[in-house]
Coordinates of C-alpha atoms in Angstrom, one line a residue:
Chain A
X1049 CA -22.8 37.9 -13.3
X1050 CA -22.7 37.0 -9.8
X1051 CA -22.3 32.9 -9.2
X1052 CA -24.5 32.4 -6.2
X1053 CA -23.3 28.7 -6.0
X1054 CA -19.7 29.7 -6.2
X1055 CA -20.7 31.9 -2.8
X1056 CA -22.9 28.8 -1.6
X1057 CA -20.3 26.1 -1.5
X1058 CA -17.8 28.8 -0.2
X1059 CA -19.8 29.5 3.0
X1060 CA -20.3 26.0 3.2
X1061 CA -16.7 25.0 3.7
X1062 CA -15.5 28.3 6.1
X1063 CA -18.6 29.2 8.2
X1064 CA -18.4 26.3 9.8
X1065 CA -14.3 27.0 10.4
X1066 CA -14.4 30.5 11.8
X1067 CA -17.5 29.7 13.9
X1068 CA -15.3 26.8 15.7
X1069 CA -12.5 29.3 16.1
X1070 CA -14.3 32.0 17.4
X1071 CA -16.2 29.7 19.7
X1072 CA -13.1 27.8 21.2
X1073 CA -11.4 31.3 21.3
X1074 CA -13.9 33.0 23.4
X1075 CA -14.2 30.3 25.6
X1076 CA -10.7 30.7 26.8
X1077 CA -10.7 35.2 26.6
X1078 CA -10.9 35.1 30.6
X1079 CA -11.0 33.4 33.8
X1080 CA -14.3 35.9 34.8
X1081 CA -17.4 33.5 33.6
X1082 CA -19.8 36.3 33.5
X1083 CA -18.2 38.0 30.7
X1084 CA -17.0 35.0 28.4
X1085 CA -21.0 34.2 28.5
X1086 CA -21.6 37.8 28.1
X1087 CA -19.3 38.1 24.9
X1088 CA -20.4 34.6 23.4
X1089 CA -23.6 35.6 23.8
X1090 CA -23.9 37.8 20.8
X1091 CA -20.4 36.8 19.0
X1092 CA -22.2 33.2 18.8
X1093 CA -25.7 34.3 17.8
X1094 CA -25.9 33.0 14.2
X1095 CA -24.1 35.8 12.2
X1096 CA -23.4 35.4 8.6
X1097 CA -19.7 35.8 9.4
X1098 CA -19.7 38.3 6.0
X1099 CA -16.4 40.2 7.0
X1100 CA -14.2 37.1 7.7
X1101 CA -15.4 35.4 4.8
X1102 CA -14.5 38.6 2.5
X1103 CA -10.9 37.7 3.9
X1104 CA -10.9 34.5 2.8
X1105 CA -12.3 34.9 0.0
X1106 CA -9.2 37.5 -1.1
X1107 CA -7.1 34.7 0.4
X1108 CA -8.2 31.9 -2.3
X1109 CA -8.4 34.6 -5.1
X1110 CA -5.0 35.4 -4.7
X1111 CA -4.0 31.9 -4.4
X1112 CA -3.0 31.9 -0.9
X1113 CA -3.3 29.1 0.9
X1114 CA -5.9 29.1 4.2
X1115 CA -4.9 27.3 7.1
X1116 CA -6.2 27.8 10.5
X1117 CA -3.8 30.9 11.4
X1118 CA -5.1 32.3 8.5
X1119 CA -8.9 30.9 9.9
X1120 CA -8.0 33.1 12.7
X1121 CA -6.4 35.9 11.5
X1122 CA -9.5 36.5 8.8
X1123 CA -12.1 36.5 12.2
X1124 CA -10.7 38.9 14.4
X1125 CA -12.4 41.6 12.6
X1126 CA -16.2 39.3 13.6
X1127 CA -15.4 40.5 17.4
X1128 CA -14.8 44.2 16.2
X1129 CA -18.3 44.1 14.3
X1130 CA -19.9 42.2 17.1
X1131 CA -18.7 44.8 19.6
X1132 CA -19.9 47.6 17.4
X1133 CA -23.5 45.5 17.5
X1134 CA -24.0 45.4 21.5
X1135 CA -23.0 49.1 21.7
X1136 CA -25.0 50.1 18.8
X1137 CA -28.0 48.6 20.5
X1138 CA -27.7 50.0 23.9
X1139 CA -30.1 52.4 25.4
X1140 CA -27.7 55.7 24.8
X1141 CA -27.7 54.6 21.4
X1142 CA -30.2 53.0 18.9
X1143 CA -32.3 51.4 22.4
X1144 CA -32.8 48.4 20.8
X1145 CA -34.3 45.7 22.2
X1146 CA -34.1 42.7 20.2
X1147 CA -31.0 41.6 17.9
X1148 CA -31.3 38.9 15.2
X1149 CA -34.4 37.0 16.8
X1150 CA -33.0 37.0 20.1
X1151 CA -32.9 39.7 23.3
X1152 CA -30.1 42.3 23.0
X1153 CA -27.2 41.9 25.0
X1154 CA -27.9 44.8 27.1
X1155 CA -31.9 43.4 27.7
X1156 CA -30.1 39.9 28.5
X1157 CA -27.5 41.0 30.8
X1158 CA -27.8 44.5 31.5
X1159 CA -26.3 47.8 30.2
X1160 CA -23.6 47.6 32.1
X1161 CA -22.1 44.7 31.1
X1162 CA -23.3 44.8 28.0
X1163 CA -20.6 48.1 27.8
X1164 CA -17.8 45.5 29.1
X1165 CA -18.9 43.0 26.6
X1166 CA -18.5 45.3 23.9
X1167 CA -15.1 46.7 25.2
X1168 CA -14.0 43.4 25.8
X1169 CA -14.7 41.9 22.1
X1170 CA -12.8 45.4 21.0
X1171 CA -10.1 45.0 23.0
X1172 CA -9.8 41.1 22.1
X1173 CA -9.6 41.5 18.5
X1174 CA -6.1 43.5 18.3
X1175 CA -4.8 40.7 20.9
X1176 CA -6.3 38.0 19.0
X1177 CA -4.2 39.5 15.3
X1178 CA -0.9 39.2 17.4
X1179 CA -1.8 35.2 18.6
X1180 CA -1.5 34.0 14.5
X1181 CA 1.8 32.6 13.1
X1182 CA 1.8 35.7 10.7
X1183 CA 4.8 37.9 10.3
X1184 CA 5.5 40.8 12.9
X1185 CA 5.3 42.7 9.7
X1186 CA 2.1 41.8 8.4
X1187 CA 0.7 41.8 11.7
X1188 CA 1.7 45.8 12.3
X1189 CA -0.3 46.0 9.6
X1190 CA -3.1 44.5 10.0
X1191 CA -3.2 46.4 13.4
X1192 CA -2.5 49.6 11.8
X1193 CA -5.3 48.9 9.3
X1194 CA -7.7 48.0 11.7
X1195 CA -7.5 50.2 14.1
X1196 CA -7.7 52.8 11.4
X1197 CA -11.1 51.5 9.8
X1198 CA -12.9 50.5 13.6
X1199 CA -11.4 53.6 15.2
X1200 CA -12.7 57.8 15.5
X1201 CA -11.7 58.4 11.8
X1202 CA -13.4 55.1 11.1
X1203 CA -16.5 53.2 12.3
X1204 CA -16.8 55.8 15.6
X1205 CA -16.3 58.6 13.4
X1206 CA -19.4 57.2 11.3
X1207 CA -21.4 55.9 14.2
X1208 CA -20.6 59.6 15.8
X1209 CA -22.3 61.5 13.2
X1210 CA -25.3 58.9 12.8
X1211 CA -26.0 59.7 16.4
X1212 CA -25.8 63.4 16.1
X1213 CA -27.5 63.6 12.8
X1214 CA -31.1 62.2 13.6
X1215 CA -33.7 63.7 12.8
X1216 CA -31.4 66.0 10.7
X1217 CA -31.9 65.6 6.8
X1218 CA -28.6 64.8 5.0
X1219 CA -27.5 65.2 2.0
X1220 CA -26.5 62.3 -0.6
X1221 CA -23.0 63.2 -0.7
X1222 CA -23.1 63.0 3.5
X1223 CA -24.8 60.0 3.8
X1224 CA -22.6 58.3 1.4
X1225 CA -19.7 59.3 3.5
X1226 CA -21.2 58.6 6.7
X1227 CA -21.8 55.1 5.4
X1228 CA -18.3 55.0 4.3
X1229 CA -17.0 55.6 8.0
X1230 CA -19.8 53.8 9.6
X1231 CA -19.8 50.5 7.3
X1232 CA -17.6 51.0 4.4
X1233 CA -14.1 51.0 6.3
X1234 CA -14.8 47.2 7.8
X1235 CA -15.3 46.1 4.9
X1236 CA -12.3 47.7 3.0
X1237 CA -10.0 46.5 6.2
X1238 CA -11.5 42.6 5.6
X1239 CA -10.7 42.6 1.8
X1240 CA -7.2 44.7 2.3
X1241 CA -6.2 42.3 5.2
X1242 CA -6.3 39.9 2.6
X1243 CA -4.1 41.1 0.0
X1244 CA -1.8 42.2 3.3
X1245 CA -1.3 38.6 4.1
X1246 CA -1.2 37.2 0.6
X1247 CA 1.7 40.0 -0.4
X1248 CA -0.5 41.2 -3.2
X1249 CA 1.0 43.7 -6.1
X1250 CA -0.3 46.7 -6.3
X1251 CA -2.0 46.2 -9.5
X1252 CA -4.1 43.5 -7.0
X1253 CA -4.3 45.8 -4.3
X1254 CA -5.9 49.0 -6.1
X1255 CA -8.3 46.2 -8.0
X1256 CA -9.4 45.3 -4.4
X1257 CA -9.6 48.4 -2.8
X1258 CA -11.5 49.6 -5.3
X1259 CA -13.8 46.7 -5.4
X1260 CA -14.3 46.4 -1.4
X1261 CA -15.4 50.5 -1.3
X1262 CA -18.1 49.9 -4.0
X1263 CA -19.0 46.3 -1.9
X1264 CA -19.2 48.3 1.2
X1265 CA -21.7 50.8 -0.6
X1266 CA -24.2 48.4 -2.1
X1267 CA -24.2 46.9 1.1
X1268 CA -26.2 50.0 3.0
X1269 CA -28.3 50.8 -0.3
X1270 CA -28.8 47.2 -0.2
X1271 CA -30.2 47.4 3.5
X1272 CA -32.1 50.4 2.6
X1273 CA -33.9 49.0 0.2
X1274 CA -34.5 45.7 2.3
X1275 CA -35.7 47.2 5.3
X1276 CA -38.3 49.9 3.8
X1277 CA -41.4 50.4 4.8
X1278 CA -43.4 48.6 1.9
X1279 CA -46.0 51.8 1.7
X1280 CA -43.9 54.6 2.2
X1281 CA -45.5 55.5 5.2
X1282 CA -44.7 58.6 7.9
X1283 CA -42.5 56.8 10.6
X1284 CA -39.3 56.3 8.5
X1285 CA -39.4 59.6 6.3
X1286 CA -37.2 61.1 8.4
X1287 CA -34.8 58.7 8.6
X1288 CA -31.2 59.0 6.4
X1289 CA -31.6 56.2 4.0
X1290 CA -30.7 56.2 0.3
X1291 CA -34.4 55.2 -0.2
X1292 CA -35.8 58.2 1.2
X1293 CA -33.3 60.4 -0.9
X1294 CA -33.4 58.9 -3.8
X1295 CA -36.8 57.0 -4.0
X1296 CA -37.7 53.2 -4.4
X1297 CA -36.4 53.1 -8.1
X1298 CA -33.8 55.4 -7.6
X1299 CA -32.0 53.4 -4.9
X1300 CA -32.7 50.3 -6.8
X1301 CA -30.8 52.2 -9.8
X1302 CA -27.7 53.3 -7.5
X1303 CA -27.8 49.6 -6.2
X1304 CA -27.1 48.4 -9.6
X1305 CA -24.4 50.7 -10.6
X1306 CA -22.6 50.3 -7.4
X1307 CA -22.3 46.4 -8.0
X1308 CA -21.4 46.9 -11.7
X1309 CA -18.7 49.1 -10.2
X1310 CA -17.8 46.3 -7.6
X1311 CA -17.6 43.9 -10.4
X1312 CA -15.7 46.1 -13.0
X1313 CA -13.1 47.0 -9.6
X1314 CA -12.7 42.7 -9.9
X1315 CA -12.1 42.5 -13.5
X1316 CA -8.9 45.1 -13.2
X1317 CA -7.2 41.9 -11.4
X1318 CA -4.1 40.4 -13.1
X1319 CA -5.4 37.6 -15.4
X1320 CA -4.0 35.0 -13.6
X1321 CA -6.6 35.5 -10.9
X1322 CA -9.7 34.4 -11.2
X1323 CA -12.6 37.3 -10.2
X1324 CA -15.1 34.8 -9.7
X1325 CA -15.3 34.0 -5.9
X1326 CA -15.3 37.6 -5.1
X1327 CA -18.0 38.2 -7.5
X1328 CA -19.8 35.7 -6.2
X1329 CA -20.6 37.4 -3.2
X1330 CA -22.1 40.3 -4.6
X1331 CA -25.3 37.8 -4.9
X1332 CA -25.8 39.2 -1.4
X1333 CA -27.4 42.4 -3.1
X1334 CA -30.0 41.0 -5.5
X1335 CA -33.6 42.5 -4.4
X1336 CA -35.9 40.2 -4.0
X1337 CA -39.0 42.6 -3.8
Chain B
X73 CA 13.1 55.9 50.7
X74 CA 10.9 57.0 48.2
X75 CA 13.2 60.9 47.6
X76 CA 10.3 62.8 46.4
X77 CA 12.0 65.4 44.9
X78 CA 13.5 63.2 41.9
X79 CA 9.8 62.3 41.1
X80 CA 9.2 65.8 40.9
X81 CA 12.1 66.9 38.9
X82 CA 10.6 64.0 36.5
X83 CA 6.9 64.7 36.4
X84 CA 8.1 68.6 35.6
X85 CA 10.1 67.2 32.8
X86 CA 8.4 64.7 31.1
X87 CA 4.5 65.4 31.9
X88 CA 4.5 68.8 29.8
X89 CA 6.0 66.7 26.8
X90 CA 3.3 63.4 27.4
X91 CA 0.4 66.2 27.2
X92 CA 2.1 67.6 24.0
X93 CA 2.0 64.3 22.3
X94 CA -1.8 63.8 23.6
X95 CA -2.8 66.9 22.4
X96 CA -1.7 67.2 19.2
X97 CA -2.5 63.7 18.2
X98 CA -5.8 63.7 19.6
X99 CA -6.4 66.9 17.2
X100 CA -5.6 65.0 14.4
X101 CA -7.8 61.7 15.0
X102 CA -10.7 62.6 13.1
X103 CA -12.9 64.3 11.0
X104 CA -15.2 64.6 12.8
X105 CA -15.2 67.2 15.6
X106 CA -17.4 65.9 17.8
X107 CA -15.9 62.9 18.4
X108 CA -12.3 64.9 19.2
X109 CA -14.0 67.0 21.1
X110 CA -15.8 64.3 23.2
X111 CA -12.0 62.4 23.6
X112 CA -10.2 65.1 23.9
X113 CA -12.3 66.7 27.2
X114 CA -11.7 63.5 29.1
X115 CA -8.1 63.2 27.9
X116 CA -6.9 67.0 28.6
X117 CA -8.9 66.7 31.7
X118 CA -5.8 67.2 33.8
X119 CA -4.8 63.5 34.7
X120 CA -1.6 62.7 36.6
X121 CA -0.3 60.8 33.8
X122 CA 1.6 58.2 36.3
X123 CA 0.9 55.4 33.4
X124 CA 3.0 56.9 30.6
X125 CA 5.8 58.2 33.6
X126 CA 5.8 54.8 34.7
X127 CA 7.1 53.7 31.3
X128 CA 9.3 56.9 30.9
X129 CA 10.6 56.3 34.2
X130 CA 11.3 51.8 33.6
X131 CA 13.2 53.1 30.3
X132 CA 15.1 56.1 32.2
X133 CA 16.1 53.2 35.0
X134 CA 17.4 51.1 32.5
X135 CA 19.4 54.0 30.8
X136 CA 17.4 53.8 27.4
X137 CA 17.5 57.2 25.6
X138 CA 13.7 58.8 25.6
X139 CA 13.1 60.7 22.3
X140 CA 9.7 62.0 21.0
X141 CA 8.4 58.4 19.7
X142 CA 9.5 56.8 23.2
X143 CA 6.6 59.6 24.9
X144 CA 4.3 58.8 22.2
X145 CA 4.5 54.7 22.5
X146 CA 4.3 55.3 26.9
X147 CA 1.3 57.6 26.2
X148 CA -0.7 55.1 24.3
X149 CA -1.9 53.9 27.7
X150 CA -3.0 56.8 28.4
X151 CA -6.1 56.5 26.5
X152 CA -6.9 52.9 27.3
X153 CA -7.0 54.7 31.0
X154 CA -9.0 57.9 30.1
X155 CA -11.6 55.4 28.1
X156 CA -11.9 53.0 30.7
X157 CA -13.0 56.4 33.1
X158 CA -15.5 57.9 30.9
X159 CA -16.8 53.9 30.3
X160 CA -16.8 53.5 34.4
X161 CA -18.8 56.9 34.9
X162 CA -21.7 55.8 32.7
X163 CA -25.3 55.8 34.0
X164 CA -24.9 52.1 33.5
X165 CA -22.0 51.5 35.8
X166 CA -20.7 53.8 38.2
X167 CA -23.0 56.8 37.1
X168 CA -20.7 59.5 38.3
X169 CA -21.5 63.4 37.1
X170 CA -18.2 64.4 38.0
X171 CA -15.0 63.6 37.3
X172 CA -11.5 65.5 38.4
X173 CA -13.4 68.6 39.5
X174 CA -15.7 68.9 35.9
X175 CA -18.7 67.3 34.7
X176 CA -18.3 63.9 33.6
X177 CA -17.9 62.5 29.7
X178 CA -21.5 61.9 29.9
X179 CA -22.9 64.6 31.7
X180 CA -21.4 67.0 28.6
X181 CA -21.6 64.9 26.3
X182 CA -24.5 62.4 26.9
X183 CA -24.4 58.6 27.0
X184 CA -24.2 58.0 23.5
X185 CA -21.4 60.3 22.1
X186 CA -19.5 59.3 26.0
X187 CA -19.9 55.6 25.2
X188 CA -18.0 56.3 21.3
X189 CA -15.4 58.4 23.0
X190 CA -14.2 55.8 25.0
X191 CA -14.4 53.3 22.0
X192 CA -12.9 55.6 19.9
X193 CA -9.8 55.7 22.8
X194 CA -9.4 52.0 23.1
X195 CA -9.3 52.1 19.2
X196 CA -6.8 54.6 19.3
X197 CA -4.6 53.3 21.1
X198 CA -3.2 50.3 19.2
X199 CA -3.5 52.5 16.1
X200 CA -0.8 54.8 18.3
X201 CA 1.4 52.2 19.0
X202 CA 1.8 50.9 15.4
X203 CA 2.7 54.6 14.8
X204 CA 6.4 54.5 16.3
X205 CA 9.8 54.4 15.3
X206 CA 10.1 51.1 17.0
X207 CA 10.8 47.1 15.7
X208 CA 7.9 46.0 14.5
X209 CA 8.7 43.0 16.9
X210 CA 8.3 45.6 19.8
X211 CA 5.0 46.9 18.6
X212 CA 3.6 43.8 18.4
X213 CA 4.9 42.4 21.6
X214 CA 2.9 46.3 23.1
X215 CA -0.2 45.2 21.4
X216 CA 0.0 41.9 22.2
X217 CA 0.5 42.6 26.4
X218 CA -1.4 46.0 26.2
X219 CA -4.7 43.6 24.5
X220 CA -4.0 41.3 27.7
X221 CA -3.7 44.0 30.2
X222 CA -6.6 46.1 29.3
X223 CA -9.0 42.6 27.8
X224 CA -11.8 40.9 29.0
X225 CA -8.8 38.8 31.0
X226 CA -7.3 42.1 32.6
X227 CA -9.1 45.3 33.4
X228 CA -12.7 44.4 31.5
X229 CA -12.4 41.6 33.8
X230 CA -11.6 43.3 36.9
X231 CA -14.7 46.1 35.6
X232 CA -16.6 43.1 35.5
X233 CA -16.4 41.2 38.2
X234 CA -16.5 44.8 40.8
X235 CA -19.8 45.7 38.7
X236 CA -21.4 42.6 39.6
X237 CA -20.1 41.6 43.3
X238 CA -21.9 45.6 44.3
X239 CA -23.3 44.4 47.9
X240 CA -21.7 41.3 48.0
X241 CA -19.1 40.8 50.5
X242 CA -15.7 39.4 49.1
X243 CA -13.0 37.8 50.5
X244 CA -9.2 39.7 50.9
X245 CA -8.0 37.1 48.4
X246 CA -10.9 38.2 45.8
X247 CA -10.9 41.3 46.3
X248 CA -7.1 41.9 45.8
X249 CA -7.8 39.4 42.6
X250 CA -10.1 42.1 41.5
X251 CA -7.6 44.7 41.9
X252 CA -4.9 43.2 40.6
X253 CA -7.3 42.5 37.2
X254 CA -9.0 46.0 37.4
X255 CA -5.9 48.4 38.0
X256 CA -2.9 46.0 38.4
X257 CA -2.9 45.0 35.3
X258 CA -2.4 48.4 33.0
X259 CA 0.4 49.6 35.5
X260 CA 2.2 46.0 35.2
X261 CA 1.9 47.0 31.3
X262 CA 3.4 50.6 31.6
X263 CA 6.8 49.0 32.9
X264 CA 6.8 45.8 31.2
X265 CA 6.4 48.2 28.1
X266 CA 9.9 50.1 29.9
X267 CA 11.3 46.8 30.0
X268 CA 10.2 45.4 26.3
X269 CA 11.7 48.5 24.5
X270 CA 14.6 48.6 26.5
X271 CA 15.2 45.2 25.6
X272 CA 15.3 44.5 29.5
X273 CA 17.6 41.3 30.6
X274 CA 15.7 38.5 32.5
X275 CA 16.8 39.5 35.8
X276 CA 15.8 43.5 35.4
X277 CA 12.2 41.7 33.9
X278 CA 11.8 39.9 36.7
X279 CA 12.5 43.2 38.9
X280 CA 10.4 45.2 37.5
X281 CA 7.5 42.5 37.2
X282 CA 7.6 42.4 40.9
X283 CA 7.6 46.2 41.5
X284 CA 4.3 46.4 39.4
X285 CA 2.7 44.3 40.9
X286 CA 3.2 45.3 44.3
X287 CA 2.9 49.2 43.0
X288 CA -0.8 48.3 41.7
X289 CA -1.4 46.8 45.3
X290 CA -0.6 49.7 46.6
X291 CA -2.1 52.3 44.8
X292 CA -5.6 50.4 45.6
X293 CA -4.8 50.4 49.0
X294 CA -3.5 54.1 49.2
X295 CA -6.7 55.0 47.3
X296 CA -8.9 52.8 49.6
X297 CA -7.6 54.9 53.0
X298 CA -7.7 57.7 51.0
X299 CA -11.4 57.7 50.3
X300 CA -12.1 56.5 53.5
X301 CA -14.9 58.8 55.0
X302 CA -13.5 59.8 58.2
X303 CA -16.1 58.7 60.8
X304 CA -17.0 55.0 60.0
X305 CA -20.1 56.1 59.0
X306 CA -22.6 53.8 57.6
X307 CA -22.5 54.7 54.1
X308 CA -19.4 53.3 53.1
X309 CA -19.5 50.1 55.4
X310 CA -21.1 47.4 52.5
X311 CA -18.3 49.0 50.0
X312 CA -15.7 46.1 49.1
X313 CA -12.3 48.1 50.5
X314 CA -9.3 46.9 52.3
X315 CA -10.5 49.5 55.2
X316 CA -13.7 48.2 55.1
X317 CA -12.1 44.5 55.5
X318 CA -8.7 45.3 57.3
X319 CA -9.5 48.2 59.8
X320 CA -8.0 51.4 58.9
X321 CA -4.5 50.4 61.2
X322 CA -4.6 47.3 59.2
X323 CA -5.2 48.7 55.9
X324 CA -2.2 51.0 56.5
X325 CA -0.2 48.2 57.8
X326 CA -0.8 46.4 54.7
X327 CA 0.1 49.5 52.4
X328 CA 3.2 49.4 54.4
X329 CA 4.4 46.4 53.5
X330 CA 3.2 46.4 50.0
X331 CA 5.4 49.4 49.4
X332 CA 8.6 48.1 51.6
X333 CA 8.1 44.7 48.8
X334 CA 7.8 47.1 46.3
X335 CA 10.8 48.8 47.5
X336 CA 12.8 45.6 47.9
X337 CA 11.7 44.4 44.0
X338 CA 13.7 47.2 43.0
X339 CA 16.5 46.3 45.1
X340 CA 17.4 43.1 42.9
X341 CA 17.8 45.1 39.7
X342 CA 21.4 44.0 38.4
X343 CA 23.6 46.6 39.8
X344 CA 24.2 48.9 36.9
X345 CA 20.8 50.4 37.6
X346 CA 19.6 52.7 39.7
X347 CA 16.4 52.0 42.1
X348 CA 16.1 55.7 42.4
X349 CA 14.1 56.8 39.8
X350 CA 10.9 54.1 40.1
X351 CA 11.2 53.9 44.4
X352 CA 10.6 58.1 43.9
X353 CA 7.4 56.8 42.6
X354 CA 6.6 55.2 45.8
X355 CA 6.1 58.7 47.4
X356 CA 3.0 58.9 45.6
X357 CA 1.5 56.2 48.4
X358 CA 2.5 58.4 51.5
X359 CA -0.5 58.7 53.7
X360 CA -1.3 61.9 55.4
X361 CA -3.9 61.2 57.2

């Protein structure tokens, strides 16, 4: 089904773009040193760039072609995402320490800025959407539709209930929608920013907004599943995952149906475009243990 | 020269309407309770509101009409101010328990839940202004200077470099740099946003630049010989303030003149408008002590 190579060569042609863009564009966010190096810090710490990539990925399904406003465009939404990182580590909130191999940015430069970081990176990414050569139009929209999916009905709204719902047992239904919020709405803005900027149909857009929900869902079950505990021991019972609700073979079993969904979503697109790309990267969710 | 009693007429006119707006569109942000009620504290907390009348008052000046979707593109600041507050009062930067007479964001609410409220503001707020009745030329030309004014170039700058020069002496050149990055910046927004909607010629632009400016200068002055403790105790010596660097008589000296080149930015508005409105708002910086 899913065409890891496809993904491979894919990643192998854009990483490289929107790292170069998000690197020479932070470099130039302010005159204050402290926080460029602050920002860069975690912007330019080796992520898998998974959200501007869904972008571009819609781009090239829909036959639109990428350039480098479109480079840019497609990696605002990395600053939102690596925002929500910095303050999802700090103390107040998840208090942790270490963040893909390296320190946290609040352990590296303090809480404090660490909070300005973050706000920075947010505050950057609706600036950097109005810098592109896109329509006033589409960019309205993809404002609109970002600040709708990163903002308190959105990412805050999920990240607000995570915080006030530990140690609290939820239910299936309320993780899933807590998920949806927390994770799910970035990912539906990154595929639907695509179709805005491509001028899709709306036989394209409901195909694509159906298959970036269901992406957006195997994505946490996916994560579940990777990071549990491999005897299901007594420091992550309590924790909300779809593992602990559902089991080891249940959440394997929800996994499976939710990237069938994804790929059936992709296989409602008009003929003339392929689903193959996008399918492609639903070869992040194949469980290796 | 600053005829206090037109501000007032103004502030009793158009504040009532401003915290309508808020109000009701805070209520409708999110799902999620908490998270309104954690914005909503901090942005019903009483504020003066002299960032949305500054826009109110630029569009007034330059006899555009103000209907319900002009108060609820000038109130978008409003959050980018009440977030940057209940950011500033965390344990990790100011730590501050109170905040206009009640306990602050954080102190109710606790770090975590404070630190989403004022992400969940900044959000907000470009959401807000793609929700007007205006071009979508002019919204993105909001965005577009609002994302400059409160960025890691404009107020997260200005945040960052005060956090980080604590006990260090600086210069009167770096510290009105600071100002002019920390506080100038979102008032220069609030009637550049007055001039964008109005559709402002070059000469009323150029006007009302140079009132801004010089109106953030003075505000941080006025609020610097207003805080001053009243015997030049030890306490407040190693604070970076213009008393602290000017003298008290120097510091008002200096307030003096900022407002009287205030004053005279007005004065080279083309004729057809009136300086009265926005030199009313200079009565704001009367000292009384």
């Amino acid at each position: 089904m899913a065409n890891k190579q496809v993904l491979t060569e894919f990643k192998q042609e854009y990483i490289p773009q929107v790292d170069r863009v998000l690197e020479n564009n932070i470099q130039k966010a302010s005159s204050v040193k402290l926080i460029v190096k602050a920002m860069e810090y975690s912007l330019m710490a080796g992520g898998k760039r998974l959200r501007p990539l869904l972008t571009l990925a819609t781009l090239q399904t829909l036959k639109h072609p990428i350039d480098e406003a479109m480079v840019q465009a497609s990696s605002a939404v990395e600053l939102i995402h690596t925002y929500s990182l910095i303050h999802d580590d700090l103390p107040a909130m998840d208090n942790d320490d270490y963040r893909r191999g390296k320190l946290s940015n609040h352990k590296e430069f303090g809480a404090g800025i660490a909070t300005l970081a973050g706000d920075g990176l947010l505050t950057l990414a609706f600036g950097w959407l109005t810098n592109t050569s896109l329509s006033d139009t589409k960019k309205i929209k993809l404002v609109h539709l970002l600040a709708h999916a990163a903002g308190p009905d959105g990412m805050v709204a999920g990240q607000t209930v995570d915080l006030s719902s530990d140690k609290k047992q939820l239910s299936l239904d309320e993780l899933m929608h807590l998920h949806k919020q927390k994770t799910g709405e970035l990912f539906h803005y990154c595929v639907m920013a695509g179709a805005i900027i491509a001028d899709a149909d709306e036989q394209s857009k409901k195909a694509l907004s159906s298959f970036a929900w269901n992406f957006g869902l195997a994505f946490q079950i996916f994560d579940d599943i990777k990071d549990a505990p491999d005897d299901e021991n007594q420091d992550d019972i309590d924790k909300n995952t779809y593992v602990n609700l559902l089991g080891m073979k249940g959440a394997k079993q929800k996994l499976k149906e939710t990237v069938q969904a994804s790929q059936h979503s992709l296989e409602e697109l008009p003929e003339k475009f392929s689903p193959d790309l996008l399918s492609s990267f639903l070869s992040y969710f194949m469980v290796q243990k």
